[in-house]
Amino acid sequence: MVQLVDSDIKTREVLGWKGVHVLHFAGSSCSQKLRIFLNLKGIGWESRPVDLHGNENFQPWFLGINPRGLVPVLVHDGAVHIESNDIIEYLEKTFPSPKLIPAGHENEVSALLRHEDDLHLDLRTLSFRFVFNRPGPPKPAAALASYAANGTGTVQGAKDRDKDIQIAFWQRATEEGFPDDRVRASAQKFRVAFEALDKRLAGKPYLMGDALSVLDIAWFIYAHRLSLGGYPLARLHPRVHAWKERLGARPEFAQEIAMPVDVKARLKATRREHAAAGKSLEMVAGF
Ligand SMILES: N[C@@H](CCC(=O)N[C@@H](CS)C(=O)NCC(=O)O)C(=O)O
């Protein structure tokens, strides 16, 4: 559980926020995951949007809440929680019904969620190359300078190494973009992970068996995002594809991944351009 301590937090006003507040961004995968969880739980929450496209997460106000500079963030009765999977596990304990982590499987689910989180920078690499595909550097120099300079830089009282990893990721992306060899390495990790999921889904409707769990939510988001980027899910992992389609038809999921018409059209054009240049995800990955 990553609940921040008092000395981590500079934006003191949040300490007075009562109830459930979520700082999030519509198109962020981790935010989508948390919002689907909240929908399924029926937990009422106050929305505090953070504009990632405008780099609001690198502004002093937001870094004063989450020194790591990432969404989502949960503020529950003035307590600040970061890291989407930790937030979900905290909420599962606090709002136990309906159950989304099967009893007796807490440690197994926790380990499987950690594996999902370990692939987050790989998801980001593939997303920036094949889904967002915006011109210019992924993060402007001024935004990164603000990121480095603001916030306490501590999580639970200790210097936050994760922030250094984030900054290094963006600096490298600014210098070299998201080159083919990194795409191949990231895509391969997902191929291995999806093969394991495909096996789990043999004869079972959900990843943990007969009941929907947080694991389905977390992996649904990855499968959805990668499909948008052109990952050939139906061809390589048919059971995962069918499971994703089934989940995506449920309103609690569908409303969180709905895309504005212009964004959809832009993505379609990007996919066409990449394919024409021989640079679609499956071509670069060698799938
Ligand atoms: N391990 C973190 C990852 C959070 C994360 O990387 N969030 C992304 C959005 S999905 C973010 O805030 N990115 C910052 C940016 O793009 O500037 C979690 O699970 O909460």
Tab-separated table of C-alpha atoms and ligand atoms in Angstrom:
chain	number	residue	atom	x	y	z
A	1	MET	CA	0.000	0.000	0.000
A	2	VAL	CA	1.453	3.358	-0.963
A	3	GLN	CA	-0.154	5.905	1.307
A	4	LEU	CA	1.874	9.091	1.381
A	5	VAL	CA	3.055	10.551	4.660
A	6	ASP	CA	2.620	14.165	5.706
A	7	SER	CA	6.161	15.220	4.760
A	8	ASP	CA	5.672	13.963	1.148
A	9	ILE	CA	2.802	16.371	0.516
A	10	LYS	CA	3.258	20.042	-0.362
A	11	THR	CA	-0.244	20.847	-1.656
A	12	ARG	CA	-1.776	20.959	1.783
A	13	GLU	CA	-5.368	21.643	0.703
A	14	VAL	CA	-5.906	17.963	-0.168
A	15	LEU	CA	-5.539	17.013	3.480
A	16	GLY	CA	-8.964	18.586	3.995
A	17	TRP	CA	-10.744	16.779	1.129
A	18	LYS	CA	-13.523	14.602	2.546
A	19	GLY	CA	-14.860	11.507	0.775
A	20	VAL	CA	-13.381	9.770	-2.261
A	21	HIS	CA	-11.527	11.999	-4.752
A	22	VAL	CA	-9.731	10.688	-7.811
A	23	LEU	CA	-7.130	12.674	-9.748
A	24	HIS	CA	-7.077	11.110	-13.193
A	25	PHE	CA	-6.970	11.606	-16.962
A	26	ALA	CA	-9.607	10.284	-19.375
A	27	GLY	CA	-7.195	8.513	-21.753
A	28	SER	CA	-4.697	7.220	-19.171
A	29	SER	CA	-4.633	3.432	-18.955
A	30	CYS	CA	-4.121	3.338	-15.181
A	31	SER	CA	-6.929	5.842	-14.683
A	32	GLN	CA	-9.231	3.788	-16.915
A	33	LYS	CA	-8.430	0.711	-14.848
A	34	LEU	CA	-9.292	2.490	-11.595
A	35	ARG	CA	-12.492	4.011	-13.013
A	36	ILE	CA	-13.718	0.594	-14.207
A	37	PHE	CA	-13.025	-0.781	-10.731
A	38	LEU	CA	-14.987	2.095	-9.147
A	39	ASN	CA	-17.876	1.513	-11.580
A	40	LEU	CA	-18.049	-2.186	-10.754
A	41	LYS	CA	-17.868	-1.464	-7.037
A	42	GLY	CA	-20.501	1.255	-7.238
A	43	ILE	CA	-18.288	3.618	-5.226
A	44	GLY	CA	-19.254	7.286	-5.566
A	45	TRP	CA	-16.273	9.561	-6.208
A	46	GLU	CA	-15.403	13.133	-7.027
A	47	SER	CA	-13.555	13.642	-10.289
A	48	ARG	CA	-10.407	15.820	-10.298
A	49	PRO	CA	-9.152	15.739	-13.901
A	50	VAL	CA	-5.432	16.236	-14.569
A	51	ASP	CA	-4.566	17.093	-18.178
A	52	LEU	CA	-1.647	14.849	-19.133
A	53	HIS	CA	-1.575	16.238	-22.683
A	54	GLY	CA	-1.046	19.711	-21.193
A	55	ASN	CA	1.561	18.264	-18.755
A	56	GLU	CA	-0.455	19.416	-15.758
A	57	ASN	CA	1.031	16.461	-13.870
A	58	PHE	CA	4.406	18.214	-13.988
A	59	GLN	CA	3.057	21.410	-12.418
A	60	PRO	CA	3.929	22.256	-8.789
A	61	TRP	CA	0.289	21.884	-7.663
A	62	PHE	CA	0.009	18.268	-8.798
A	63	LEU	CA	3.571	17.318	-7.790
A	64	GLY	CA	2.681	18.715	-4.375
A	65	ILE	CA	0.060	15.940	-4.183
A	66	ASN	CA	1.886	13.084	-5.940
A	67	PRO	CA	5.661	13.703	-5.873
A	68	ARG	CA	5.970	10.908	-8.472
A	69	GLY	CA	3.985	12.982	-10.992
A	70	LEU	CA	1.686	10.163	-12.124
A	71	VAL	CA	-2.043	9.571	-12.273
A	72	PRO	CA	-4.198	8.171	-10.862
A	73	VAL	CA	-4.148	9.435	-7.285
A	74	LEU	CA	-6.776	8.685	-4.669
A	75	VAL	CA	-7.493	11.122	-1.847
A	76	HIS	CA	-9.762	9.419	0.679
A	77	ASP	CA	-10.774	11.572	3.632
A	78	GLY	CA	-7.544	13.564	3.327
A	79	ALA	CA	-5.262	10.501	2.979
A	80	VAL	CA	-3.290	10.425	-0.285
A	81	HIS	CA	-2.770	7.084	-2.029
A	82	ILE	CA	-0.701	6.579	-5.185
A	83	GLU	CA	-0.034	3.632	-7.532
A	84	SER	CA	-3.169	2.331	-9.220
A	85	ASN	CA	-2.864	-1.277	-8.050
A	86	ASP	CA	-2.211	-0.228	-4.460
A	87	ILE	CA	-5.185	2.132	-4.666
A	88	ILE	CA	-7.358	-0.740	-5.927
A	89	GLU	CA	-6.174	-3.093	-3.181
A	90	TYR	CA	-6.802	-0.381	-0.577
A	91	LEU	CA	-10.318	0.268	-1.903
A	92	GLU	CA	-11.072	-3.463	-2.034
A	93	LYS	CA	-10.336	-3.652	1.704
A	94	THR	CA	-12.232	-0.457	2.486
A	95	PHE	CA	-15.285	-1.236	0.317
A	96	PRO	CA	-15.397	-5.066	0.402
A	97	SER	CA	-18.588	-5.593	-1.595
A	98	PRO	CA	-18.924	-6.715	-4.365
A	99	LYS	CA	-15.745	-8.734	-4.055
A	100	LEU	CA	-13.242	-8.172	-6.866
A	101	ILE	CA	-10.316	-10.033	-5.307
A	102	PRO	CA	-11.279	-13.648	-4.549
A	103	ALA	CA	-10.956	-14.543	-0.857
A	104	GLY	CA	-7.780	-16.463	-0.092
A	105	HIS	CA	-6.102	-15.330	-3.327
A	106	GLU	CA	-4.976	-11.868	-2.181
A	107	ASN	CA	-1.244	-12.624	-2.415
A	108	GLU	CA	-1.548	-14.332	-5.794
A	109	VAL	CA	-3.543	-11.412	-7.203
A	110	SER	CA	-1.075	-8.941	-5.728
A	111	ALA	CA	1.859	-10.704	-7.416
A	112	LEU	CA	0.023	-10.880	-10.741
A	113	LEU	CA	-0.806	-7.168	-10.526
A	114	ARG	CA	2.856	-6.410	-9.825
A	115	HIS	CA	3.768	-8.211	-13.033
A	116	GLU	CA	1.201	-6.093	-14.889
A	117	ASP	CA	2.665	-2.897	-13.397
A	118	ASP	CA	6.211	-4.000	-14.309
A	119	LEU	CA	5.156	-3.823	-17.967
A	120	HIS	CA	3.828	-0.288	-17.722
A	121	LEU	CA	6.803	1.425	-19.379
A	122	ASP	CA	6.615	-1.148	-22.187
A	123	LEU	CA	2.958	-0.251	-22.636
A	124	ARG	CA	3.943	3.413	-22.717
A	125	THR	CA	6.615	2.771	-25.366
A	126	LEU	CA	4.124	1.000	-27.633
A	127	SER	CA	1.385	3.557	-26.921
A	128	PHE	CA	3.535	6.558	-27.778
A	129	ARG	CA	4.830	4.943	-30.952
A	130	PHE	CA	1.592	3.421	-32.300
A	131	VAL	CA	-1.393	5.047	-30.571
A	132	PHE	CA	-0.598	8.644	-29.608
A	133	ASN	CA	2.000	9.303	-32.310
A	134	ARG	CA	2.094	13.034	-31.678
A	135	PRO	CA	4.635	15.242	-33.476
A	136	GLY	CA	7.567	16.713	-31.540
A	137	PRO	CA	9.251	15.460	-28.370
A	138	PRO	CA	7.017	13.326	-26.142
A	139	LYS	CA	7.499	15.832	-23.299
A	140	PRO	CA	8.711	19.415	-23.794
A	141	ALA	CA	11.980	20.351	-22.043
A	142	ALA	CA	10.241	22.972	-19.883
A	143	ALA	CA	7.720	20.416	-18.607
A	144	LEU	CA	10.512	17.971	-17.728
A	145	ALA	CA	12.451	20.747	-15.962
A	146	SER	CA	9.349	21.520	-13.890
A	147	TYR	CA	8.961	17.808	-13.149
A	148	ALA	CA	12.553	17.572	-11.900
A	149	ALA	CA	12.348	20.736	-9.815
A	150	ASN	CA	8.993	20.446	-8.058
A	151	GLY	CA	7.339	18.302	-5.410
A	152	THR	CA	9.106	16.930	-2.354
A	153	GLY	CA	10.685	14.099	-4.373
A	154	THR	CA	9.937	11.737	-1.486
A	155	VAL	CA	7.482	8.866	-1.129
A	156	GLN	CA	6.795	7.628	2.385
A	157	GLY	CA	9.603	9.867	3.588
A	158	ALA	CA	12.343	8.399	1.363
A	159	LYS	CA	13.857	9.802	-1.843
A	160	ASP	CA	11.721	8.483	-4.680
A	161	ARG	CA	13.788	6.460	-7.154
A	162	ASP	CA	10.722	5.951	-9.331
A	163	LYS	CA	10.725	9.628	-10.238
A	164	ASP	CA	14.315	9.262	-11.518
A	165	ILE	CA	13.194	6.286	-13.625
A	166	GLN	CA	10.340	8.341	-15.084
A	167	ILE	CA	12.622	11.278	-15.913
A	168	ALA	CA	15.200	8.953	-17.504
A	169	PHE	CA	12.415	7.373	-19.595
A	170	TRP	CA	11.301	10.743	-20.972
A	171	GLN	CA	14.856	11.972	-21.560
A	172	ARG	CA	15.716	8.859	-23.526
A	173	ALA	CA	12.461	9.160	-25.488
A	174	THR	CA	13.298	12.791	-26.286
A	175	GLU	CA	16.731	11.785	-27.590
A	176	GLU	CA	15.863	8.668	-29.572
A	177	GLY	CA	12.067	8.451	-29.819
A	178	PHE	CA	10.651	4.936	-29.532
A	179	PRO	CA	12.918	2.980	-31.901
A	180	ASP	CA	12.251	-0.385	-33.529
A	181	ASP	CA	14.481	-2.419	-31.217
A	182	ARG	CA	12.663	-1.142	-28.131
A	183	VAL	CA	9.307	-1.800	-29.804
A	184	ARG	CA	10.376	-5.373	-30.515
A	185	ALA	CA	11.546	-5.944	-26.939
A	186	SER	CA	8.377	-4.473	-25.415
A	187	ALA	CA	6.017	-6.275	-27.807
A	188	GLN	CA	7.766	-9.576	-27.091
A	189	LYS	CA	7.173	-9.166	-23.341
A	190	PHE	CA	3.462	-8.732	-24.016
A	191	ARG	CA	3.434	-11.745	-26.305
A	192	VAL	CA	4.795	-13.890	-23.473
A	193	ALA	CA	2.332	-12.393	-20.978
A	194	PHE	CA	-0.666	-12.837	-23.296
A	195	GLU	CA	0.317	-16.441	-24.004
A	196	ALA	CA	0.099	-17.093	-20.256
A	197	LEU	CA	-3.278	-15.319	-20.073
A	198	ASP	CA	-4.554	-17.343	-23.019
A	199	LYS	CA	-3.730	-20.534	-21.098
A	200	ARG	CA	-5.461	-19.214	-17.960
A	201	LEU	CA	-8.597	-18.585	-20.013
A	202	ALA	CA	-8.826	-22.161	-21.332
A	203	GLY	CA	-12.271	-23.340	-20.234
A	204	LYS	CA	-12.687	-20.402	-17.835
A	205	PRO	CA	-14.572	-17.156	-18.385
A	206	TYR	CA	-12.210	-14.992	-16.297
A	207	LEU	CA	-8.526	-14.920	-15.399
A	208	MET	CA	-9.153	-16.074	-11.822
A	209	GLY	CA	-11.809	-18.627	-12.778
A	210	ASP	CA	-15.561	-18.170	-12.627
A	211	ALA	CA	-15.736	-14.644	-11.213
A	212	LEU	CA	-14.578	-11.319	-12.596
A	213	SER	CA	-11.643	-9.888	-10.621
A	214	VAL	CA	-9.290	-6.916	-10.607
A	215	LEU	CA	-6.909	-8.985	-12.719
A	216	ASP	CA	-9.439	-8.958	-15.578
A	217	ILE	CA	-9.772	-5.205	-15.273
A	218	ALA	CA	-6.014	-4.606	-15.289
A	219	TRP	CA	-5.253	-6.883	-18.235
A	220	PHE	CA	-8.327	-5.761	-20.146
A	221	ILE	CA	-6.889	-2.263	-20.227
A	222	TYR	CA	-3.538	-3.462	-21.581
A	223	ALA	CA	-5.205	-5.720	-24.172
A	224	HIS	CA	-7.450	-2.869	-25.256
A	225	ARG	CA	-4.621	-0.328	-25.570
A	226	LEU	CA	-2.379	-2.691	-27.490
A	227	SER	CA	-5.208	-3.644	-29.848
A	228	LEU	CA	-5.674	0.047	-30.593
A	229	GLY	CA	-1.999	0.149	-31.527
A	230	GLY	CA	-2.398	-2.808	-33.889
A	231	TYR	CA	-1.271	-5.722	-31.731
A	232	PRO	CA	-2.713	-8.808	-33.507
A	233	LEU	CA	-4.547	-10.146	-30.463
A	234	ALA	CA	-7.214	-12.116	-32.373
A	235	ARG	CA	-4.588	-13.927	-34.453
A	236	LEU	CA	-2.045	-14.655	-31.705
A	237	HIS	CA	-4.212	-15.064	-28.600
A	238	PRO	CA	-7.809	-15.842	-29.659
A	239	ARG	CA	-9.082	-16.570	-26.145
A	240	VAL	CA	-7.686	-13.276	-24.832
A	241	HIS	CA	-9.268	-11.494	-27.785
A	242	ALA	CA	-12.720	-13.046	-27.157
A	243	TRP	CA	-12.453	-12.277	-23.414
A	244	LYS	CA	-11.483	-8.645	-24.163
A	245	GLU	CA	-14.441	-8.244	-26.545
A	246	ARG	CA	-16.813	-9.679	-23.940
A	247	LEU	CA	-15.573	-7.376	-21.182
A	248	GLY	CA	-15.472	-4.362	-23.477
A	249	ALA	CA	-19.187	-4.757	-24.201
A	250	ARG	CA	-20.075	-4.251	-20.528
A	251	PRO	CA	-21.128	-0.674	-19.778
A	252	GLU	CA	-18.763	-0.353	-16.765
A	253	PHE	CA	-15.875	-0.979	-19.176
A	254	ALA	CA	-17.240	0.528	-22.392
A	255	GLN	CA	-17.821	3.985	-20.949
A	256	GLU	CA	-14.202	4.283	-19.788
A	257	ILE	CA	-12.601	3.387	-23.086
A	258	ALA	CA	-14.978	5.303	-25.376
A	259	MET	CA	-12.999	7.551	-27.727
A	260	PRO	CA	-14.087	10.846	-29.280
A	261	VAL	CA	-14.770	10.554	-33.044
A	262	ASP	CA	-11.819	12.781	-34.028
A	263	VAL	CA	-9.374	10.749	-31.916
A	264	LYS	CA	-10.678	7.546	-33.518
A	265	ALA	CA	-10.260	9.004	-37.001
A	266	ARG	CA	-6.697	10.162	-36.213
A	267	LEU	CA	-5.771	6.719	-34.919
A	268	LYS	CA	-7.159	5.064	-38.042
A	269	ALA	CA	-5.099	7.405	-40.236
A	270	THR	CA	-1.967	6.707	-38.168
A	271	ARG	CA	-2.496	2.946	-38.508
A	272	ARG	CA	-2.877	3.332	-42.295
A	273	GLU	CA	0.306	5.434	-42.549
A	274	HIS	CA	2.325	2.979	-40.464
A	275	ALA	CA	1.109	0.000	-42.517
A	276	ALA	CA	1.879	1.778	-45.817
A	277	ALA	CA	5.414	2.466	-44.567
A	278	GLY	CA	5.877	-1.166	-43.472
A	279	LYS	CA	6.016	0.054	-39.870
A	280	SER	CA	2.857	-1.242	-38.212
A	281	LEU	CA	3.243	-2.755	-34.743
A	282	GLU	CA	3.075	-6.305	-36.065
A	283	MET	CA	5.576	-5.553	-38.842
A	284	VAL	CA	8.113	-3.909	-36.514
A	285	ALA	CA	7.646	-6.569	-33.842
A	286	GLY	CA	7.996	-9.340	-36.423
A	287	PHE	CA	4.683	-10.899	-35.421
B	1	LIG	N1	2.696	2.430	-11.631
B	1	LIG	C1	1.848	3.569	-11.809
B	1	LIG	C2	1.915	4.027	-13.231
B	1	LIG	C3	1.137	5.299	-13.409
B	1	LIG	C4	1.412	5.952	-14.739
B	1	LIG	O1	2.466	5.753	-15.369
B	1	LIG	N2	0.460	6.771	-15.140
B	1	LIG	C5	0.571	7.439	-16.391
B	1	LIG	C6	-0.753	7.482	-17.100
B	1	LIG	S1	-1.320	5.838	-17.458
B	1	LIG	C7	1.028	8.880	-16.153
B	1	LIG	O2	0.629	9.505	-15.210
B	1	LIG	N3	1.879	9.351	-17.058
B	1	LIG	C8	2.417	10.638	-16.944
B	1	LIG	C9	2.666	11.287	-18.270
B	1	LIG	O3	2.302	10.737	-19.304
B	1	LIG	O4	3.208	12.384	-18.238
B	1	LIG	C10	0.410	3.244	-11.407
B	1	LIG	O5	0.009	2.088	-11.563
B	1	LIG	O6	-0.306	4.137	-10.944
